[in-house]
mmCIF file of C-alpha atoms and ligand atoms in Angstrom:
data_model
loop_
_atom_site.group_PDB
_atom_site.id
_atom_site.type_symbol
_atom_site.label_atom_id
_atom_site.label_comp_id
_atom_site.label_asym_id
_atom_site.label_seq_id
_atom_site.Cartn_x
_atom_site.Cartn_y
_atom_site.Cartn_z
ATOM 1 C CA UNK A 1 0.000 0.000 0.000
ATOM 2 C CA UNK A 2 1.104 3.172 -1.152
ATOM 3 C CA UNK A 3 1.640 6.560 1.069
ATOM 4 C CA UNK A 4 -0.927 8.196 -0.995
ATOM 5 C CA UNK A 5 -3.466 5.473 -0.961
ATOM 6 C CA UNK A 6 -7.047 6.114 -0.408
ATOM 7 C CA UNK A 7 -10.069 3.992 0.226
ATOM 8 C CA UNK A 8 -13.126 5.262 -2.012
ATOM 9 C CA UNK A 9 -16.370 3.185 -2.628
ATOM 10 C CA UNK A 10 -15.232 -0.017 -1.531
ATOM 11 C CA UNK A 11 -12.087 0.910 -3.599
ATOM 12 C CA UNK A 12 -8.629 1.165 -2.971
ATOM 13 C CA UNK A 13 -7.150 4.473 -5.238
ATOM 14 C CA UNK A 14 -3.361 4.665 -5.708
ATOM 15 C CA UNK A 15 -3.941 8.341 -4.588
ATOM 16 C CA UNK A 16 -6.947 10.761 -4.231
ATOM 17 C CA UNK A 17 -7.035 12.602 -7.237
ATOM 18 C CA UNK A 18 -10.091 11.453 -9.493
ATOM 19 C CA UNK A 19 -11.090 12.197 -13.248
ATOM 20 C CA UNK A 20 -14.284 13.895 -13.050
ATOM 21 C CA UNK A 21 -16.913 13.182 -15.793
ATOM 22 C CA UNK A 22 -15.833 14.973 -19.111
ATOM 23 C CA UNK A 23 -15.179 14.793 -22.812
ATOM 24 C CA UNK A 24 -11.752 13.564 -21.215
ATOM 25 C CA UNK A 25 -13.147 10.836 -20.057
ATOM 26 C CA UNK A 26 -15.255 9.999 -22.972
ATOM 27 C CA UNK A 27 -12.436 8.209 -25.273
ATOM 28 C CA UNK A 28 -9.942 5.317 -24.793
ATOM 29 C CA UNK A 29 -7.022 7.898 -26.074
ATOM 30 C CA UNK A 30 -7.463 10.250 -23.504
ATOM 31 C CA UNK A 31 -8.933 7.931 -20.728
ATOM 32 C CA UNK A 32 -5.161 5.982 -21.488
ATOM 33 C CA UNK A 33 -3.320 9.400 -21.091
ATOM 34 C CA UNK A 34 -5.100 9.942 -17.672
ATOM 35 C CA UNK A 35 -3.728 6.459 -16.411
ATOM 36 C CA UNK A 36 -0.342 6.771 -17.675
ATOM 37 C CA UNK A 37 -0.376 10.615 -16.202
ATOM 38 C CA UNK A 38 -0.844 8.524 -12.788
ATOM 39 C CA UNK A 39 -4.798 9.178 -11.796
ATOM 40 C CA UNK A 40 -6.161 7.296 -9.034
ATOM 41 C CA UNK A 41 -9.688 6.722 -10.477
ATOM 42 C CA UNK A 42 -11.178 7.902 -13.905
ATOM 43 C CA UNK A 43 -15.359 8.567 -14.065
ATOM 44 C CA UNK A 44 -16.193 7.754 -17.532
ATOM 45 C CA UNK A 45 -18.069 10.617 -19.117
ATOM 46 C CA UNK A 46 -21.601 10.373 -18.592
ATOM 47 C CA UNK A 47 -24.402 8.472 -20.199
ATOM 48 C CA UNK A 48 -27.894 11.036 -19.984
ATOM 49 C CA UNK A 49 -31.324 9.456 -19.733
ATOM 50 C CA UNK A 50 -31.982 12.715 -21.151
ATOM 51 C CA UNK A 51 -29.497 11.753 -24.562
ATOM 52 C CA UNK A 52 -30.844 7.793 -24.617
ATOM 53 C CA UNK A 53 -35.005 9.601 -24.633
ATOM 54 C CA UNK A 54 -33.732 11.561 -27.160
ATOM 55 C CA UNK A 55 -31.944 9.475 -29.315
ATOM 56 C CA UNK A 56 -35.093 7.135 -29.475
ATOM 57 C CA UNK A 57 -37.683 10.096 -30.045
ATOM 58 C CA UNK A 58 -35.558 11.619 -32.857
ATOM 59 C CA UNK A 59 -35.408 8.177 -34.426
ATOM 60 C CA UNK A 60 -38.747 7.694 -34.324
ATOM 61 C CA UNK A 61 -39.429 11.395 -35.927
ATOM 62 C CA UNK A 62 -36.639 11.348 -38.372
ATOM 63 C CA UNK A 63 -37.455 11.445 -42.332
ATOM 64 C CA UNK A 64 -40.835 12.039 -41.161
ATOM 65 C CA UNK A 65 -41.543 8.336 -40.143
ATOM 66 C CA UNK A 66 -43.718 7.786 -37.257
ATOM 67 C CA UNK A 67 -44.026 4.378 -37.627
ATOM 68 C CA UNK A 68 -47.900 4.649 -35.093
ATOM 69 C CA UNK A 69 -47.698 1.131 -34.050
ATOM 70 C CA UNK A 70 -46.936 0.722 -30.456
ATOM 71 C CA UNK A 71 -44.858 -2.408 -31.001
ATOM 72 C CA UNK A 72 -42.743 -1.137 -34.147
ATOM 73 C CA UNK A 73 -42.186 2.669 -32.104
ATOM 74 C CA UNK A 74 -41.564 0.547 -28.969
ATOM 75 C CA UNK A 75 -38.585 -1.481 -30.957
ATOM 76 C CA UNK A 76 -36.764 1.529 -33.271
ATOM 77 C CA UNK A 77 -36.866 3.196 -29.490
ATOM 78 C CA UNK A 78 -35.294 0.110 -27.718
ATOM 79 C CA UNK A 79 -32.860 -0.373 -30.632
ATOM 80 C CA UNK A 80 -31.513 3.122 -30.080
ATOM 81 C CA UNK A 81 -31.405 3.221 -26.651
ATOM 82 C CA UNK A 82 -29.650 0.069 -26.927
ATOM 83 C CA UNK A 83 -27.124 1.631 -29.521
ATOM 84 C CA UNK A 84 -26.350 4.428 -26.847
ATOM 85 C CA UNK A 85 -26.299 1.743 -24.301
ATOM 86 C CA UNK A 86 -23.394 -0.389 -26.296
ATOM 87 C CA UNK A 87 -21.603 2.281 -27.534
ATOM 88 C CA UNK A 88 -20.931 3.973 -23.434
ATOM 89 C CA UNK A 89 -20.458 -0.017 -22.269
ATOM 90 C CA UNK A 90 -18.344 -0.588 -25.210
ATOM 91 C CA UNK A 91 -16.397 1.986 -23.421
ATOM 92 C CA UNK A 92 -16.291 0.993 -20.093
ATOM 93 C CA UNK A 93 -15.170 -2.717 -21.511
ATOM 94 C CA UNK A 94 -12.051 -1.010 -23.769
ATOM 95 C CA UNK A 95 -11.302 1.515 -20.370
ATOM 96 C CA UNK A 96 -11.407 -1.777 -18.379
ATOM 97 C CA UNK A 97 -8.657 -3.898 -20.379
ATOM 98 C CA UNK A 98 -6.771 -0.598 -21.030
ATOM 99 C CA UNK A 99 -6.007 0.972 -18.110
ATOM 100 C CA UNK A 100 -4.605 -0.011 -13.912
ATOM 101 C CA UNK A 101 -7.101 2.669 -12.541
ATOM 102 C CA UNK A 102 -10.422 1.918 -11.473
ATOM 103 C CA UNK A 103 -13.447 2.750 -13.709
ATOM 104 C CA UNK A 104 -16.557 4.649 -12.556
ATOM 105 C CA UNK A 105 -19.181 4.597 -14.818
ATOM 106 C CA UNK A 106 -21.429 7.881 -14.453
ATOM 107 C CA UNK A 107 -25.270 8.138 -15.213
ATOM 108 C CA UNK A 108 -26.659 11.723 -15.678
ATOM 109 C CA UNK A 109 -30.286 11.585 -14.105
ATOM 110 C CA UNK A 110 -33.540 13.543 -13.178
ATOM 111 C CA UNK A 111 -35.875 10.895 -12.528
ATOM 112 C CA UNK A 112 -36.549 7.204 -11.486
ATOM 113 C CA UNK A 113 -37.973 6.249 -14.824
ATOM 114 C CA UNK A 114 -36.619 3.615 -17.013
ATOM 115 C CA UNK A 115 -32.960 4.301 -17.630
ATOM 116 C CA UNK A 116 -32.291 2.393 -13.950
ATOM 117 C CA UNK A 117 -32.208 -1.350 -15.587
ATOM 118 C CA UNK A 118 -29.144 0.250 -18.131
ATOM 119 C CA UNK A 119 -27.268 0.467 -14.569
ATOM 120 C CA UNK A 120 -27.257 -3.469 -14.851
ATOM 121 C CA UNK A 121 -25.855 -3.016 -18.147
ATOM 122 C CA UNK A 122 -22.925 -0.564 -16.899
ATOM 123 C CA UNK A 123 -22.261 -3.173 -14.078
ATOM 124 C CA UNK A 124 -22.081 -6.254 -16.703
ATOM 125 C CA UNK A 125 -19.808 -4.087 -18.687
ATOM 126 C CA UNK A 126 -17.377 -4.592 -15.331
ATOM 127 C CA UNK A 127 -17.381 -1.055 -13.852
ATOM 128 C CA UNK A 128 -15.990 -1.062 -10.541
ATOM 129 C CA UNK A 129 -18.490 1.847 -9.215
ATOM 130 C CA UNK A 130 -21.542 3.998 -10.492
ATOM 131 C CA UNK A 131 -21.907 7.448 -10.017
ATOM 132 C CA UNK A 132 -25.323 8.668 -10.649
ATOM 133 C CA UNK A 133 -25.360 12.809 -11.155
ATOM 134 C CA UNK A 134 -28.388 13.828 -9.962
ATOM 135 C CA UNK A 135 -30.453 16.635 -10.650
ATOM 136 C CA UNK A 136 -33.565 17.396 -10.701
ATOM 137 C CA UNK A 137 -34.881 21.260 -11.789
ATOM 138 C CA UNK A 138 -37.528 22.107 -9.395
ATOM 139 C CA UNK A 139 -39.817 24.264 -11.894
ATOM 140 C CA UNK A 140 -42.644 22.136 -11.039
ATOM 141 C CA UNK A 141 -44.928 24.534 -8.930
ATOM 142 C CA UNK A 142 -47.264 21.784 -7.447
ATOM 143 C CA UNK A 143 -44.079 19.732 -6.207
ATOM 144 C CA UNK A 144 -42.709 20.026 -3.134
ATOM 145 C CA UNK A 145 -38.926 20.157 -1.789
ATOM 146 C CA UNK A 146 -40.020 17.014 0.433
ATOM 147 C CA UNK A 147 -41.597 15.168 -3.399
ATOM 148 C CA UNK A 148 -38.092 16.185 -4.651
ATOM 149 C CA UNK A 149 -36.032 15.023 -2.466
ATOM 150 C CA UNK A 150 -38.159 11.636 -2.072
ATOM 151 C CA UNK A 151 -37.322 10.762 -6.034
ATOM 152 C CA UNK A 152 -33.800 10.970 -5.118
ATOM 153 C CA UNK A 153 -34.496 8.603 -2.695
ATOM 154 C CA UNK A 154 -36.559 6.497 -4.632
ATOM 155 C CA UNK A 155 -33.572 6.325 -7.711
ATOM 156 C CA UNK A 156 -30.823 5.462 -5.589
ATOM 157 C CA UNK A 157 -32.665 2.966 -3.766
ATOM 158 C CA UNK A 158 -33.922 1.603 -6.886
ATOM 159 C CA UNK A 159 -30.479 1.810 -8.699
ATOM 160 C CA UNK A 160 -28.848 -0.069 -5.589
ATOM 161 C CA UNK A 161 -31.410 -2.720 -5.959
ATOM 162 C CA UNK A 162 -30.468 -3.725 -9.415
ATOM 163 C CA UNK A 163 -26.574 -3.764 -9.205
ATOM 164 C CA UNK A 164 -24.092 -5.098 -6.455
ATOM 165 C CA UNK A 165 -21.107 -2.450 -7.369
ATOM 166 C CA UNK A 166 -20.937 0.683 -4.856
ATOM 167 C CA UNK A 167 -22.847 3.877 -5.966
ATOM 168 C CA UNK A 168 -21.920 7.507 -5.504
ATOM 169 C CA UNK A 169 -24.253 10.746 -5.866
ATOM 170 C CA UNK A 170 -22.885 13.316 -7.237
ATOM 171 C CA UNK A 171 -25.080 16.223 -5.710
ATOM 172 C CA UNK A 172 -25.834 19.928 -6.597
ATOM 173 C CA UNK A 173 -25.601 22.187 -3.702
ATOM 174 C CA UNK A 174 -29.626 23.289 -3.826
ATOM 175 C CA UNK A 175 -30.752 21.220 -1.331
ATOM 176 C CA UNK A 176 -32.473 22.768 2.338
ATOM 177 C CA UNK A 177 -31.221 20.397 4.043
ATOM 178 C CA UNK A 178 -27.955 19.064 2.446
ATOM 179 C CA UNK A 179 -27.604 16.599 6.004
ATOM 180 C CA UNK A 180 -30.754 15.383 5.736
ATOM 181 C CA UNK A 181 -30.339 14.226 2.049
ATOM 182 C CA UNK A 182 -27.130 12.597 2.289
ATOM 183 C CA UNK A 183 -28.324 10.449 5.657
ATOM 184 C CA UNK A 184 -31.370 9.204 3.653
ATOM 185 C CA UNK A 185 -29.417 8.338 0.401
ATOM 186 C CA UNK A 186 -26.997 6.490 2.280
ATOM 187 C CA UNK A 187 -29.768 4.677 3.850
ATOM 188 C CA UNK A 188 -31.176 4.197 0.060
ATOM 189 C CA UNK A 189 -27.995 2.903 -0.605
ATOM 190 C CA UNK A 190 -25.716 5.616 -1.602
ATOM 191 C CA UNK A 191 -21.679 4.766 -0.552
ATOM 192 C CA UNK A 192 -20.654 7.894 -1.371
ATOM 193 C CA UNK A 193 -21.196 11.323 -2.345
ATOM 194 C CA UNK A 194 -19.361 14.053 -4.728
ATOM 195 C CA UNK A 195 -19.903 17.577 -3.786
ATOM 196 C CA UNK A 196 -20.755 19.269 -5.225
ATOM 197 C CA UNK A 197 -22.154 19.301 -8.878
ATOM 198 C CA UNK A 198 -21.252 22.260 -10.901
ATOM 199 C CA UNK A 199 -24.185 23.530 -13.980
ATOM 200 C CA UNK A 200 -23.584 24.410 -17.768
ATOM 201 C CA UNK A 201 -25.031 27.828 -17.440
ATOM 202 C CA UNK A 202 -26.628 29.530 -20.181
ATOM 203 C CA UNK A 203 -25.796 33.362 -20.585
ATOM 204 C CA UNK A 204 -26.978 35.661 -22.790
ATOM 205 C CA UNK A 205 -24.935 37.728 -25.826
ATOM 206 C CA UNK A 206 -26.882 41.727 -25.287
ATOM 207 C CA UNK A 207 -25.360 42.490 -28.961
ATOM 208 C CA UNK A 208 -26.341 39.366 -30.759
ATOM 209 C CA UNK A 209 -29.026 38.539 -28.485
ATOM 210 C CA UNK A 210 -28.204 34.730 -28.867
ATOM 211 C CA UNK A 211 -27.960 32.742 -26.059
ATOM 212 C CA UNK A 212 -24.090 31.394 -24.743
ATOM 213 C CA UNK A 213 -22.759 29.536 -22.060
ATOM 214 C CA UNK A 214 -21.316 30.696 -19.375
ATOM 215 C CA UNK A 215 -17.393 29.746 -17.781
ATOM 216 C CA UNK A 216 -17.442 26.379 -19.275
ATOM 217 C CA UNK A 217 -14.755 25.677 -16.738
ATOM 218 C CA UNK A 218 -14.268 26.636 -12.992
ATOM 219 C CA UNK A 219 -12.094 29.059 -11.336
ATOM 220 C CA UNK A 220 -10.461 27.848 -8.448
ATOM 221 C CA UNK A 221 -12.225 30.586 -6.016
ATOM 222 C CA UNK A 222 -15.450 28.860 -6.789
ATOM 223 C CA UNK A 223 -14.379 25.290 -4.308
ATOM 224 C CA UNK A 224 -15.219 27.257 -1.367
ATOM 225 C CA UNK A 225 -18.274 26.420 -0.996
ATOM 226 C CA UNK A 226 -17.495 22.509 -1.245
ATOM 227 C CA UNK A 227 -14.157 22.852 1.366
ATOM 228 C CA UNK A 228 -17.396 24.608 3.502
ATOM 229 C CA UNK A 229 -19.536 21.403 3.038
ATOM 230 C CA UNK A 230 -17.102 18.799 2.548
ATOM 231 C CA UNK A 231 -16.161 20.059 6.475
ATOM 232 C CA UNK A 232 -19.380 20.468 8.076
ATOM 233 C CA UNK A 233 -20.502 17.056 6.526
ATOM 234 C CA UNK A 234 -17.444 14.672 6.907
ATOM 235 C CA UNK A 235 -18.240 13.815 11.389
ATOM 236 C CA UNK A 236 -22.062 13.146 10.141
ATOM 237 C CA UNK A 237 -21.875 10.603 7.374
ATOM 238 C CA UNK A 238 -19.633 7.182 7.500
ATOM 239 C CA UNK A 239 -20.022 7.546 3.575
ATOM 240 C CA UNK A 240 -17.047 8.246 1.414
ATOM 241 C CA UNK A 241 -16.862 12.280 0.448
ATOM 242 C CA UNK A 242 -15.054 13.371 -3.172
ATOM 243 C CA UNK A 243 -14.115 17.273 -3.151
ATOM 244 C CA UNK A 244 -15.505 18.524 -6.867
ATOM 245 C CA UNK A 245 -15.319 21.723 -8.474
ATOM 246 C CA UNK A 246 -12.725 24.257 -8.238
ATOM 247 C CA UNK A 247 -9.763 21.692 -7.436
ATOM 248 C CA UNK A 248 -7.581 22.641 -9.300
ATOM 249 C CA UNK A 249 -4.034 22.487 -7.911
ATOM 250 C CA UNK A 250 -2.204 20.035 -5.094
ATOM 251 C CA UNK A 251 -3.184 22.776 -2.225
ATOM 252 C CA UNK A 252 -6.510 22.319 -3.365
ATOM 253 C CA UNK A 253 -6.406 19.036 -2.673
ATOM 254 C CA UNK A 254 -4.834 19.007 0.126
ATOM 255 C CA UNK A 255 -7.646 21.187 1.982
ATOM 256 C CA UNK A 256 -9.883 18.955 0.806
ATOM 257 C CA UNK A 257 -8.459 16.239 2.633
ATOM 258 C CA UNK A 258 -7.967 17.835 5.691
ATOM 259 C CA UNK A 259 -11.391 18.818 5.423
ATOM 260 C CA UNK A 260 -12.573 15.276 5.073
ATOM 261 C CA UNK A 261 -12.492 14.522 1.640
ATOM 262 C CA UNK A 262 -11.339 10.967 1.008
ATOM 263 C CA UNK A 263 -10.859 12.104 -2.978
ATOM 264 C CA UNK A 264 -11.303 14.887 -5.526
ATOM 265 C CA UNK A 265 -12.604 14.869 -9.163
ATOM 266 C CA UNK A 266 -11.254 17.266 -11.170
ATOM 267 C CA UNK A 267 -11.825 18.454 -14.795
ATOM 268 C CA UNK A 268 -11.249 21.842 -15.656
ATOM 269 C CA UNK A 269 -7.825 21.644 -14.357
ATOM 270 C CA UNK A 270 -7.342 18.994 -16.760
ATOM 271 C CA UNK A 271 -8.461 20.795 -19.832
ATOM 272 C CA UNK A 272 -6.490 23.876 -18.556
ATOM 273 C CA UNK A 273 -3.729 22.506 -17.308
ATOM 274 C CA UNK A 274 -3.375 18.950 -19.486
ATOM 275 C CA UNK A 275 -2.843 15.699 -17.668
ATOM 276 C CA UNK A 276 0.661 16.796 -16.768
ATOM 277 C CA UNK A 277 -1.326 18.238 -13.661
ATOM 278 C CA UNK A 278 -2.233 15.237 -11.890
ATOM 279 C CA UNK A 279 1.989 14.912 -11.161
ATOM 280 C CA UNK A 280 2.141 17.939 -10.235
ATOM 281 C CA UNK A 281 -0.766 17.732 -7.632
ATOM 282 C CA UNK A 282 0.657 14.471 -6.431
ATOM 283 C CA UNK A 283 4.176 16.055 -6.086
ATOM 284 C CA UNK A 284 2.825 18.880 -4.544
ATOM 285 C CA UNK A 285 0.862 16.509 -2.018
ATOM 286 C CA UNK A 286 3.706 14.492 -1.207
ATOM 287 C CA UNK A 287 5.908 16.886 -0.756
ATOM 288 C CA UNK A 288 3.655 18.462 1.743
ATOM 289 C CA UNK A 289 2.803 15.068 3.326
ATOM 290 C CA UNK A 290 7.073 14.810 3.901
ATOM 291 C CA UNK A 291 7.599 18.439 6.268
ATOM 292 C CA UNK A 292 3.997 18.071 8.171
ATOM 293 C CA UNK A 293 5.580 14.303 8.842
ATOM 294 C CA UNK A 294 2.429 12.529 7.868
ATOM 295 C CA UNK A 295 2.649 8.870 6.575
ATOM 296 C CA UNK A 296 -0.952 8.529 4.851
ATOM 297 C CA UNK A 297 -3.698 9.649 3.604
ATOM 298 C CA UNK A 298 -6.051 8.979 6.841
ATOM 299 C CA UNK A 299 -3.193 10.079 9.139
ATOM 300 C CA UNK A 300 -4.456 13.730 8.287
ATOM 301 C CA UNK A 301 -7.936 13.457 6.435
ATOM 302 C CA UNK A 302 -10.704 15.579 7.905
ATOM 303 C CA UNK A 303 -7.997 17.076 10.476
ATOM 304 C CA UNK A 304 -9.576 20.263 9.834
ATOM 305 C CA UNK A 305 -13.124 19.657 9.548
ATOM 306 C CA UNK A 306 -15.619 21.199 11.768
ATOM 307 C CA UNK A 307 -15.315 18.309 14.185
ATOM 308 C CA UNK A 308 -11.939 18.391 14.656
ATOM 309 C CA UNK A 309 -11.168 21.437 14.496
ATOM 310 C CA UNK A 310 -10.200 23.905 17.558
ATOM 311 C CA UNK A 311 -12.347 26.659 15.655
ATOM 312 C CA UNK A 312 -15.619 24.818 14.729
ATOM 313 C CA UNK A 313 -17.407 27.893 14.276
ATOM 314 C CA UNK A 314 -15.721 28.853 10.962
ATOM 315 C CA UNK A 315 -17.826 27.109 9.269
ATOM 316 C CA UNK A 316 -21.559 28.105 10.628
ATOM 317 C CA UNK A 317 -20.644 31.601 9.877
ATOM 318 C CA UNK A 318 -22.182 32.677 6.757
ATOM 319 C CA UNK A 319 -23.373 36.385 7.341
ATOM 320 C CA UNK A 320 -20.831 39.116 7.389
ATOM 321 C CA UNK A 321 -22.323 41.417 9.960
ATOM 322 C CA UNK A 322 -19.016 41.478 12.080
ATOM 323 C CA UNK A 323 -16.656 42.148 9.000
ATOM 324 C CA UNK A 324 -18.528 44.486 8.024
ATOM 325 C CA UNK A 325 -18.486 46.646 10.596
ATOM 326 C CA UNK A 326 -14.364 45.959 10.812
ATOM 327 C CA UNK A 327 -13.969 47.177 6.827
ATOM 328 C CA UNK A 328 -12.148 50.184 6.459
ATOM 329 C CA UNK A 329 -13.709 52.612 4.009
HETATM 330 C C1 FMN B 1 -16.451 19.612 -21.015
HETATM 331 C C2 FMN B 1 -17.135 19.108 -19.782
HETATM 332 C C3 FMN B 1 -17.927 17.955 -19.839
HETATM 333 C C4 FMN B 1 -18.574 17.473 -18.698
HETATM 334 N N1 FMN B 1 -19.302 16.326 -18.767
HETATM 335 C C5 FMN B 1 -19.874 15.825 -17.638
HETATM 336 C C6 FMN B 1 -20.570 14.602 -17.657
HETATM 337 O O1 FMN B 1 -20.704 13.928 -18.679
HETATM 338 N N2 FMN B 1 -21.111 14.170 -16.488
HETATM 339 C C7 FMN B 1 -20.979 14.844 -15.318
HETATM 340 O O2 FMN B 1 -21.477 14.384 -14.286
HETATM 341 N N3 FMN B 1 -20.317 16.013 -15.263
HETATM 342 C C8 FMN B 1 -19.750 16.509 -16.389
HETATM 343 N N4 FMN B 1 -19.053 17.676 -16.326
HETATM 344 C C9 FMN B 1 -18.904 18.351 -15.031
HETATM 345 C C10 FMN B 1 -17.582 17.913 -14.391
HETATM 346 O O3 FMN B 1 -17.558 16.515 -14.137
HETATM 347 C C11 FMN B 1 -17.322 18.632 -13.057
HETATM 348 O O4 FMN B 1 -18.350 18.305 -12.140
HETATM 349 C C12 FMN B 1 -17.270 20.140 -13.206
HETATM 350 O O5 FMN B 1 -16.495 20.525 -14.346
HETATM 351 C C13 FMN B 1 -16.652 20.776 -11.963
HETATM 352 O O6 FMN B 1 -15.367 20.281 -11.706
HETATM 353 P P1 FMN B 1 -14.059 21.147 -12.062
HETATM 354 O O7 FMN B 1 -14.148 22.389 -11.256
HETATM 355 O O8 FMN B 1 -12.905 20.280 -11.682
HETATM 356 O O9 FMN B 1 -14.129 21.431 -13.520
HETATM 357 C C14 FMN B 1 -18.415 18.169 -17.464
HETATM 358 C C15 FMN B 1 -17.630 19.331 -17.419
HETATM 359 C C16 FMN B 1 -16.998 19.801 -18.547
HETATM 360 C C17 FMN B 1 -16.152 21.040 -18.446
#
């Protein structure tokens, strides 16, 4: 076992730093560069039960055929969804015999509808975990938070039913109660949880008026809110916690881990920074491991989170009131 060793899902990573879902991740080439650039887990770029509905519905529209018969719509539908299917576990077989780092498969979701059985399909394809990225737009008026949150429940429960290989959530941050949700979907079933989620956002051009997107990748300021969370959250959940967004760098890291993370994903640092980064980070890391005299991983994870640390209150202070009134004008 390794200095930087970490144990994730069930899993045992060479060392903490984690592919995050991306077009990186989405092809043998670059999912091979990863490895050989030393990552400790990759997360295969998402399959979306939004993409698989749509590949079947625009089949079913395109050249103008609607074919009207339930059983004929039912099979162009299944075929495509099972093209999408083979093509992503087509993947996951090729990353499997390829590279030494574990595979996570990763399911983009908003619902508990039909896509679940394809988690079977992800698991017979040999993935070691499944990360499901959940997120589900509350622009439903008549739904409640308490409806929403109960068809997270309902997915991972239902997802953990069908396969035997560990499951993360990968989480946006818009929760009321972020506790709350994490203790019931690790009762569901959940083993793990990446915090936090970060959105394509859609911006607006005022002199073309078209609409753009927004900072396709994140700034490094913007993991403050998950070193906040990954903190407060790491003394109330035995589950597994993976810093995401904004890790960008080996300090990064390392914060996370003294917060409580037991990983990080990363992806923008990738596409900024090429896989040359992960060595860096794990230099970086080790280096820093050497003077603070610290012989693993666990010998200094969540160190620093609000349990453990001599100044718990850090992180329950949210309004500025105080440094305000201490700003110099
Ligand atoms: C080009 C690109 C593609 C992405 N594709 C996915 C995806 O398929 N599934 C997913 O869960 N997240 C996806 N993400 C989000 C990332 O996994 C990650 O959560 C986000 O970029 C924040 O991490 P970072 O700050 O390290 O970039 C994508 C991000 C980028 C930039």
């Amino acid at each position: 076992m390794g200095k930087l060793t970490t144990q994730y899902l069930g899993l045992e990573l060479k060392n903490p730093v984690i592919a995050g879902a991306s077009g990186f991740t989405g092809n043998i080439k670059s999912i091979k560069k990863l490895d050989e650039a030393g990552i400790g887990a990759i997360v295969i770029k998402s399959l979306f039960e939004e993409q698989i509905i749509f590949d079947a519905n625009k089949t079913l529209k395109s050249g103008g055929i609607v074919y009207g018969y339930d059983d004929i719509d039912d099979y162009v539908g299944f075929y495509e969804k099972k093209h999408s299917i083979s093509k992503y576990t087509e993947l996951i077989k090729e990353a499997k015999k390829t590279v030494t780092a574990p595979v996570i498969a990763s399911i983009n979701c908003a619902s508990s509808g039909q896509w679940t059985s394809f988690a079977k399909k992800v698991e017979a394809a040999g993935a070691d975990a499944l990360q499901l990225n959940m997120f589900i737009l509350p622009f439903d008026t008549k739904k409640s938070g308490q409806e929403i949150d109960d068809e997270y429940v309902k997915t991972v429960a239902m997802v953990k039913e069908l396969v035997s290989i560990p499951i993360s959530v990968k989480l946006s941050y818009h929760f009321s109660n972020i506790f709350q949700i994490i203790n019931r979907l690790g009762q569901a079933g959940a083993d793990g949880f990446v915090l936090f989620n970060r959105f394509f956002s859609p911006d607006l051009d005022i002199n073309t008026l078209e609409h753009t997107s927004a900072n396709f990748f994140s700034d490094p300021a913007e993991n403050i809110l998950t070193m906040r969370w990954i903190g407060m959250l790491y003394s109330k959940t035995t589950k597994n916690l993976a810093a995401a967004t904004g890790v960008h760098s080996g300090e990064d890291l390392i914060k996370m881990i003294l917060l409580g993370a037991d990983a990080a994903e990363v992806v923008s640092t990738l596409y900024k920074n090429k896989p040359a980064v992960i060595g860096e980070m794990l230099k970086t890391l080790e280096e820093w491991m050497d003077n603070q005299k610290f012989d693993s991983i666990s010998a200094f994870k969540g160190l620093k989170s609000q349990k453990d640390s001599l100044n718990p209150e850090v992180f329950n202070r949210v309004q500025y009131m105080k440094h305000y009134g201490e700003l110099k004008k």
